[in-house]
PDB file of C-alpha atoms in Angstrom:
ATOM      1  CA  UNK A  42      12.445 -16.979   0.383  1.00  0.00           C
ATOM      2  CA  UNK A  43      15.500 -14.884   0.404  1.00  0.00           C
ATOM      3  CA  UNK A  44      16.807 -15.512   3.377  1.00  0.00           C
ATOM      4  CA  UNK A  45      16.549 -11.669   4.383  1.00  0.00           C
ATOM      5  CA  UNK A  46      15.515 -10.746   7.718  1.00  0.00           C
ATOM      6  CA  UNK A  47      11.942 -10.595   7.978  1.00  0.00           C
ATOM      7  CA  UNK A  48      11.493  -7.297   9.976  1.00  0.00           C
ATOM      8  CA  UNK A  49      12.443  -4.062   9.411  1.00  0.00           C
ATOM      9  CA  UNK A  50      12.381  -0.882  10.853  1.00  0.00           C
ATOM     10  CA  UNK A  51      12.224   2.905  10.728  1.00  0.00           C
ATOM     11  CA  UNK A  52      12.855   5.939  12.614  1.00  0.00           C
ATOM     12  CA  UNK A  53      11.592   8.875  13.402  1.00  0.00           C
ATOM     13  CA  UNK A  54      13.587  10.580  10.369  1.00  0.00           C
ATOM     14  CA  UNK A  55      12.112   8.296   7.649  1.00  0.00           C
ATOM     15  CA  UNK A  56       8.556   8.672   9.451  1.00  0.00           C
ATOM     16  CA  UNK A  57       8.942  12.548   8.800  1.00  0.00           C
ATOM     17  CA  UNK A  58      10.237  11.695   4.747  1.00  0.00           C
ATOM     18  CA  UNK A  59       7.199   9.489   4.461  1.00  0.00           C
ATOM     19  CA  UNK A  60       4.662  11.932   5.931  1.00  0.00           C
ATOM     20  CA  UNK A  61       6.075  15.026   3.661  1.00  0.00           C
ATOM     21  CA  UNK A  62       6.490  13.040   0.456  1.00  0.00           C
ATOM     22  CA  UNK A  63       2.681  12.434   1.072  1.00  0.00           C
ATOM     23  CA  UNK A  64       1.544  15.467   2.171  1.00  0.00           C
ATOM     24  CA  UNK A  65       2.741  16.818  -0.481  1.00  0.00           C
ATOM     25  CA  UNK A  66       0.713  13.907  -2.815  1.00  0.00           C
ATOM     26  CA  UNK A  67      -2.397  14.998  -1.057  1.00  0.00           C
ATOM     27  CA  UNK A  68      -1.870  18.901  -1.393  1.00  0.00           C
ATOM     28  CA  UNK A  69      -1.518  18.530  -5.180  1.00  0.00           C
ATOM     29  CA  UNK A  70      -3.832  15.356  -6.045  1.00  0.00           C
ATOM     30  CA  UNK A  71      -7.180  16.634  -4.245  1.00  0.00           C
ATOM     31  CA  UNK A  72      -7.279  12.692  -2.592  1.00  0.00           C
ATOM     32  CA  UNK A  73      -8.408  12.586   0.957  1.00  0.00           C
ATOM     33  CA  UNK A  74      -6.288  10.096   2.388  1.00  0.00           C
ATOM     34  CA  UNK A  75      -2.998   7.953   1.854  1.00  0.00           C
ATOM     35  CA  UNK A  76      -1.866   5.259   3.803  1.00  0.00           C
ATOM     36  CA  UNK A  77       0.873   2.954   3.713  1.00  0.00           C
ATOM     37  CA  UNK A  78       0.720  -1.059   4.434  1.00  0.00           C
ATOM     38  CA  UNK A  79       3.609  -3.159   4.452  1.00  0.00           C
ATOM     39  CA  UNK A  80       2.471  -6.285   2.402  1.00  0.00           C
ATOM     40  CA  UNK A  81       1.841  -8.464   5.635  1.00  0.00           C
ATOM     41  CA  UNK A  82      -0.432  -6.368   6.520  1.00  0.00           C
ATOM     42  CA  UNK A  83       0.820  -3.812   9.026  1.00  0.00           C
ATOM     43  CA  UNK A  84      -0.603  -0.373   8.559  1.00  0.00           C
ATOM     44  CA  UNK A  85       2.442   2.029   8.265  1.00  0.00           C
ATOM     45  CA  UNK A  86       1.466   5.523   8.000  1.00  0.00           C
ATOM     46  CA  UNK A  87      -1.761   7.193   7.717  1.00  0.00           C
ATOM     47  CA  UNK A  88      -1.698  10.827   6.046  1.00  0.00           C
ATOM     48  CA  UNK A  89      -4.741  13.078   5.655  1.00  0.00           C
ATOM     49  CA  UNK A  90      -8.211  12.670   6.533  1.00  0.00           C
ATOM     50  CA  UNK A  91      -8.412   9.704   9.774  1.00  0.00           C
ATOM     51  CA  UNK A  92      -9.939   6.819   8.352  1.00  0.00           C
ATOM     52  CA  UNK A  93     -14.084   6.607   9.024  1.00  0.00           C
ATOM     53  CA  UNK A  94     -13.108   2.199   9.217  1.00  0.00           C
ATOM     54  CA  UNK A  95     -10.555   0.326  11.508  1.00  0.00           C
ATOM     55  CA  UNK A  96      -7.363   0.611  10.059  1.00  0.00           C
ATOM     56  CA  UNK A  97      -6.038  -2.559  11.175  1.00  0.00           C
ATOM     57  CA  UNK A  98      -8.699  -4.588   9.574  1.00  0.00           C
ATOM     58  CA  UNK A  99      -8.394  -2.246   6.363  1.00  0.00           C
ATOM     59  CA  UNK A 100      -4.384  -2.746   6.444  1.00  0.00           C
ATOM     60  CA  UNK A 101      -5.157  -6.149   5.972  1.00  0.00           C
ATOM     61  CA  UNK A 102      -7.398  -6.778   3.654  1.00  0.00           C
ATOM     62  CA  UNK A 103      -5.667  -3.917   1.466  1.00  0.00           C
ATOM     63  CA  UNK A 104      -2.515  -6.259   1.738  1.00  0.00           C
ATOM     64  CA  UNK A 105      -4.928  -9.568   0.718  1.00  0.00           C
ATOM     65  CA  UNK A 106      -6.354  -7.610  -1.837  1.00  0.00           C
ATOM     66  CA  UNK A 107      -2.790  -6.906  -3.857  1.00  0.00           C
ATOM     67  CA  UNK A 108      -1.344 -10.451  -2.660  1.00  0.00           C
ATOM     68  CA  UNK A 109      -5.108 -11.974  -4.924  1.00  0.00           C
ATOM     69  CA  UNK A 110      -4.138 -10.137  -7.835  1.00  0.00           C
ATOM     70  CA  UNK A 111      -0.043 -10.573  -7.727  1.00  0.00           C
ATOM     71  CA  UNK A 112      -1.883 -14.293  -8.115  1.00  0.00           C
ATOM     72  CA  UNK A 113      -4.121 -13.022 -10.874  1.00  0.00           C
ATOM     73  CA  UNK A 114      -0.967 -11.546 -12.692  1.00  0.00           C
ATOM     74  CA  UNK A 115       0.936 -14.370 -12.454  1.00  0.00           C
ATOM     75  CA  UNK A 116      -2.412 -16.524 -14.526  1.00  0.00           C
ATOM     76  CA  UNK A 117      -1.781 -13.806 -17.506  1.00  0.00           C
ATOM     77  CA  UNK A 118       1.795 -14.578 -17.467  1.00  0.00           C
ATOM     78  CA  UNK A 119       2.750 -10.639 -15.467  1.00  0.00           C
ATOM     79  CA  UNK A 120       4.573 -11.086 -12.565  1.00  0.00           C
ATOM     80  CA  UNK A 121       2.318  -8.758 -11.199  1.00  0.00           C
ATOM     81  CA  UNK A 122      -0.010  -5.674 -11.331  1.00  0.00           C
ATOM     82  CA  UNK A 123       2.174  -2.460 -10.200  1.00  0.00           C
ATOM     83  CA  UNK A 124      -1.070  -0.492  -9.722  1.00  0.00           C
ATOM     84  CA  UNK A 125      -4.578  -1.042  -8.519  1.00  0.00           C
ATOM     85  CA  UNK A 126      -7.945   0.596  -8.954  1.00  0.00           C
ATOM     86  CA  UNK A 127     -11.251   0.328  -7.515  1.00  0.00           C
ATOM     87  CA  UNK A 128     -14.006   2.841  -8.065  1.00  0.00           C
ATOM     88  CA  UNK A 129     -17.222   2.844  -6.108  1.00  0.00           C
ATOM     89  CA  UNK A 130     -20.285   5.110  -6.139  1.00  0.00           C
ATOM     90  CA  UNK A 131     -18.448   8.479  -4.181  1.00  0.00           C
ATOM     91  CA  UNK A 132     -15.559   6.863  -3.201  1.00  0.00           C
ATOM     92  CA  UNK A 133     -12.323   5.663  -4.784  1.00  0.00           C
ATOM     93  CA  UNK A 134      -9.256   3.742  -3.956  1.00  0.00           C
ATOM     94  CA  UNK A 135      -5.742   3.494  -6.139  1.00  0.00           C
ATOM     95  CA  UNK A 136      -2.754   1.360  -4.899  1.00  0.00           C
ATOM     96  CA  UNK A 137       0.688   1.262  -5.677  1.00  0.00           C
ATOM     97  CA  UNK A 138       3.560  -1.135  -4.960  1.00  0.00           C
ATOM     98  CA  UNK A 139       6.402   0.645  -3.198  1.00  0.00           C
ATOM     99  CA  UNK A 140       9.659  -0.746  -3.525  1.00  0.00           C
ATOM    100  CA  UNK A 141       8.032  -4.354  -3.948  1.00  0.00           C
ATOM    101  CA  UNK A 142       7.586  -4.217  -0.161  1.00  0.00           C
ATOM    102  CA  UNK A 143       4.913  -1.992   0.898  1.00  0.00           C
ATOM    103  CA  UNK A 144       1.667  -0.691  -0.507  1.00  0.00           C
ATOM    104  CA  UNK A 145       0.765   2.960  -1.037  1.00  0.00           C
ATOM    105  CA  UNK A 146      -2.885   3.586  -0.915  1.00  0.00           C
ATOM    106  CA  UNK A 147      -5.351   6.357  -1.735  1.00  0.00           C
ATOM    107  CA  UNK A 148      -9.033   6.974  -1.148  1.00  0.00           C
ATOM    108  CA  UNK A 149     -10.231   9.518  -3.046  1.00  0.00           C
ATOM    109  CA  UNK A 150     -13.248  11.003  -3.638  1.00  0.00           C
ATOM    110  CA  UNK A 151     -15.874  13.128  -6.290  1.00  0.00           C
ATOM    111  CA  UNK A 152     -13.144  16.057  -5.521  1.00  0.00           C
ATOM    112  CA  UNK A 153     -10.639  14.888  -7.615  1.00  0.00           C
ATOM    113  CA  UNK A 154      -9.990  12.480 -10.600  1.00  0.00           C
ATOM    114  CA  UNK A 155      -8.186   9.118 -11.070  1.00  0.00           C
ATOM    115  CA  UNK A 156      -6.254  10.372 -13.880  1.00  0.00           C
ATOM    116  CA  UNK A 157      -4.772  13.546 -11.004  1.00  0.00           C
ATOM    117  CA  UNK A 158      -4.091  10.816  -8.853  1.00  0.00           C
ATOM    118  CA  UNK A 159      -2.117   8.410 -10.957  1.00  0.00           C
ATOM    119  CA  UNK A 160      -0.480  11.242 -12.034  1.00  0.00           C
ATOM    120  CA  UNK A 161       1.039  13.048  -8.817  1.00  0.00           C
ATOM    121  CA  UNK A 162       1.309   8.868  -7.689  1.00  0.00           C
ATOM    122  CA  UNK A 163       3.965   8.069  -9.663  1.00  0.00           C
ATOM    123  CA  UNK A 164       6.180  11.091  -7.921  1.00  0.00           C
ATOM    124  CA  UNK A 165       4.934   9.815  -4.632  1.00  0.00           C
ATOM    125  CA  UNK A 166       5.500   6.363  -5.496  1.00  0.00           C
ATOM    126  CA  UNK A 167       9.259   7.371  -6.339  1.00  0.00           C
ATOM    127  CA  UNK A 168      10.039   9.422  -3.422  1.00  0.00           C
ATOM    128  CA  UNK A 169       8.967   6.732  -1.276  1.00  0.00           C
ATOM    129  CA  UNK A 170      10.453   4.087  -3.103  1.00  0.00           C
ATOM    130  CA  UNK A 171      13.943   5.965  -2.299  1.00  0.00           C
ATOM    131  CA  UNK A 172      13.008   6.387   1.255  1.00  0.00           C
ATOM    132  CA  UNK A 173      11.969   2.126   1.925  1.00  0.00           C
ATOM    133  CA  UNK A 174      14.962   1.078  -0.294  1.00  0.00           C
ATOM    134  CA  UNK A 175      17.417   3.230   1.785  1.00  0.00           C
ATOM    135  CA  UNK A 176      15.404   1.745   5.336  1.00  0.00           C
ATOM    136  CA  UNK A 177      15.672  -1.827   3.770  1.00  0.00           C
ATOM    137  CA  UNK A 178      19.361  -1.484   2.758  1.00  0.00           C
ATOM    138  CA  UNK A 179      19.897  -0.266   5.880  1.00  0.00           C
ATOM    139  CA  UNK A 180      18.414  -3.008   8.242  1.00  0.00           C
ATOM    140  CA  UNK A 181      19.954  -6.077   5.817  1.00  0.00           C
ATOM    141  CA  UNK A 182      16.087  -6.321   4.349  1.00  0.00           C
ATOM    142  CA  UNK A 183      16.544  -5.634   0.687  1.00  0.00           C
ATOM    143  CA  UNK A 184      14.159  -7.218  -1.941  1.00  0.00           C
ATOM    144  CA  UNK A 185      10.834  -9.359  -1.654  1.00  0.00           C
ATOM    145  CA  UNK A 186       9.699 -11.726   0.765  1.00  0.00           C
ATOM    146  CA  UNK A 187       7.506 -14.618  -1.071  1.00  0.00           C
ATOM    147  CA  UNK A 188       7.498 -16.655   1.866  1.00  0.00           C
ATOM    148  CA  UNK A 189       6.404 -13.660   3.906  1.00  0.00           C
ATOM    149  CA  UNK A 190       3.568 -13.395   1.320  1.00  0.00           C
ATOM    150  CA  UNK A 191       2.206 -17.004   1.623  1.00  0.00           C
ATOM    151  CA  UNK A 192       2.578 -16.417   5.601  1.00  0.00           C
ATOM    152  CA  UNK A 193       0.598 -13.543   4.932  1.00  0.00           C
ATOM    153  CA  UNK A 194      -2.011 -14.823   2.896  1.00  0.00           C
ATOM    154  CA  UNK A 195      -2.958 -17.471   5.731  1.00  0.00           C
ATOM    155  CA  UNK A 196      -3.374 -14.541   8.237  1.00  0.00           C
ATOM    156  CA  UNK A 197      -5.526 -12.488   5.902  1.00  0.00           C
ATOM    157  CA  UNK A 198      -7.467 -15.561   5.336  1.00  0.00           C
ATOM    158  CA  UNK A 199      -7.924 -15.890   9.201  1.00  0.00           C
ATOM    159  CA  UNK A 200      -8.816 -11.627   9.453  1.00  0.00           C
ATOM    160  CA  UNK A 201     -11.504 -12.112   6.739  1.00  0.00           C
ATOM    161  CA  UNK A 202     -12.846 -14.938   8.084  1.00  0.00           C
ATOM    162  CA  UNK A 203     -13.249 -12.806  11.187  1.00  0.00           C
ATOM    163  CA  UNK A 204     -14.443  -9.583   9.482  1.00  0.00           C
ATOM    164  CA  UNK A 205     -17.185 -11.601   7.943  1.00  0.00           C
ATOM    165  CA  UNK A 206     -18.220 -14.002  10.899  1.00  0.00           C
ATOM    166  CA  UNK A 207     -16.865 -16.992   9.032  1.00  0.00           C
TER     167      UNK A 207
END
């Protein structure tokens, strides 16, 4: 652990950066949706089409899902995977780490490709990079949390177990 504070914040200011940076990802990728997770969990924003799923629960196991393969990285001797893809049947979903703090995700669909997506991601993912680095600066919250992460991993272990009836 760091030793940085473990919360941050944001204001109504950065909310409006986040959504337009987005917006704007969305308007020239095709994807449907983009959300962004802090990696405990939290859902952040939502921008796009609402979410057919609970969001809470998704938030979550999005977070779980980058925390397993940061672990999966580290067993091929990468500190970790920057970028994530998983491609079903009709839908699609790419995430991105953001400022080693927070998780930018897309669903996607038929509409669009992956190779659109990654593309207009990596000017999303550096816009918003600028915007969390200035918020973590700002509230004394700068760099990553691994403590947070093996805090986190416990409680995602505790929401899947509940998702699934475990």
């Amino acid at each position: 652990m760091t030793g940085a504070p473990a919360s941050w914040s944001f204001g109504e200011a950065d909310a409006e950066k986040m959504r337009a940076v987005l917006a704007g990802f969305l308007r020239e990728s095709g994807a449907r949706t983009a959300l962004v997770v802090d990696r405990s969990g939290q859902l952040v924003a939502t921008v796009g089409e609402p979410p057919a799923f609970d969001p809470t629960a998704f938030a979550s196991l999005t977070a779980a899902d980058f925390s397993a393969n940061d672990q999966l990285a580290r067993l091929l001797g990468e500190q970790e995977f920057g970028t994530l893809f998983h491609q079903g049947e009709r839908e699609s979903m790419y995430l991105a780490d953001v400022a080693r703090r927070v998780i930018l995700v897309v669903l996607f669909d038929t509409r669009t490709t992956l190779g659109l997506v990654k593309l207009r991601a990596r000017h999303a993912v550096g816009a918003l990079d600028g915007i969390f680095t200035a918020m973590f600066e700002r509230d004394g919250a700068g760099g990553p949390r691994r403590g947070m992460e093996t805090e986190f991993v416990g409680e995602a272990e505790s929401e899947i177990d509940k998702l699934f009836g475990a």
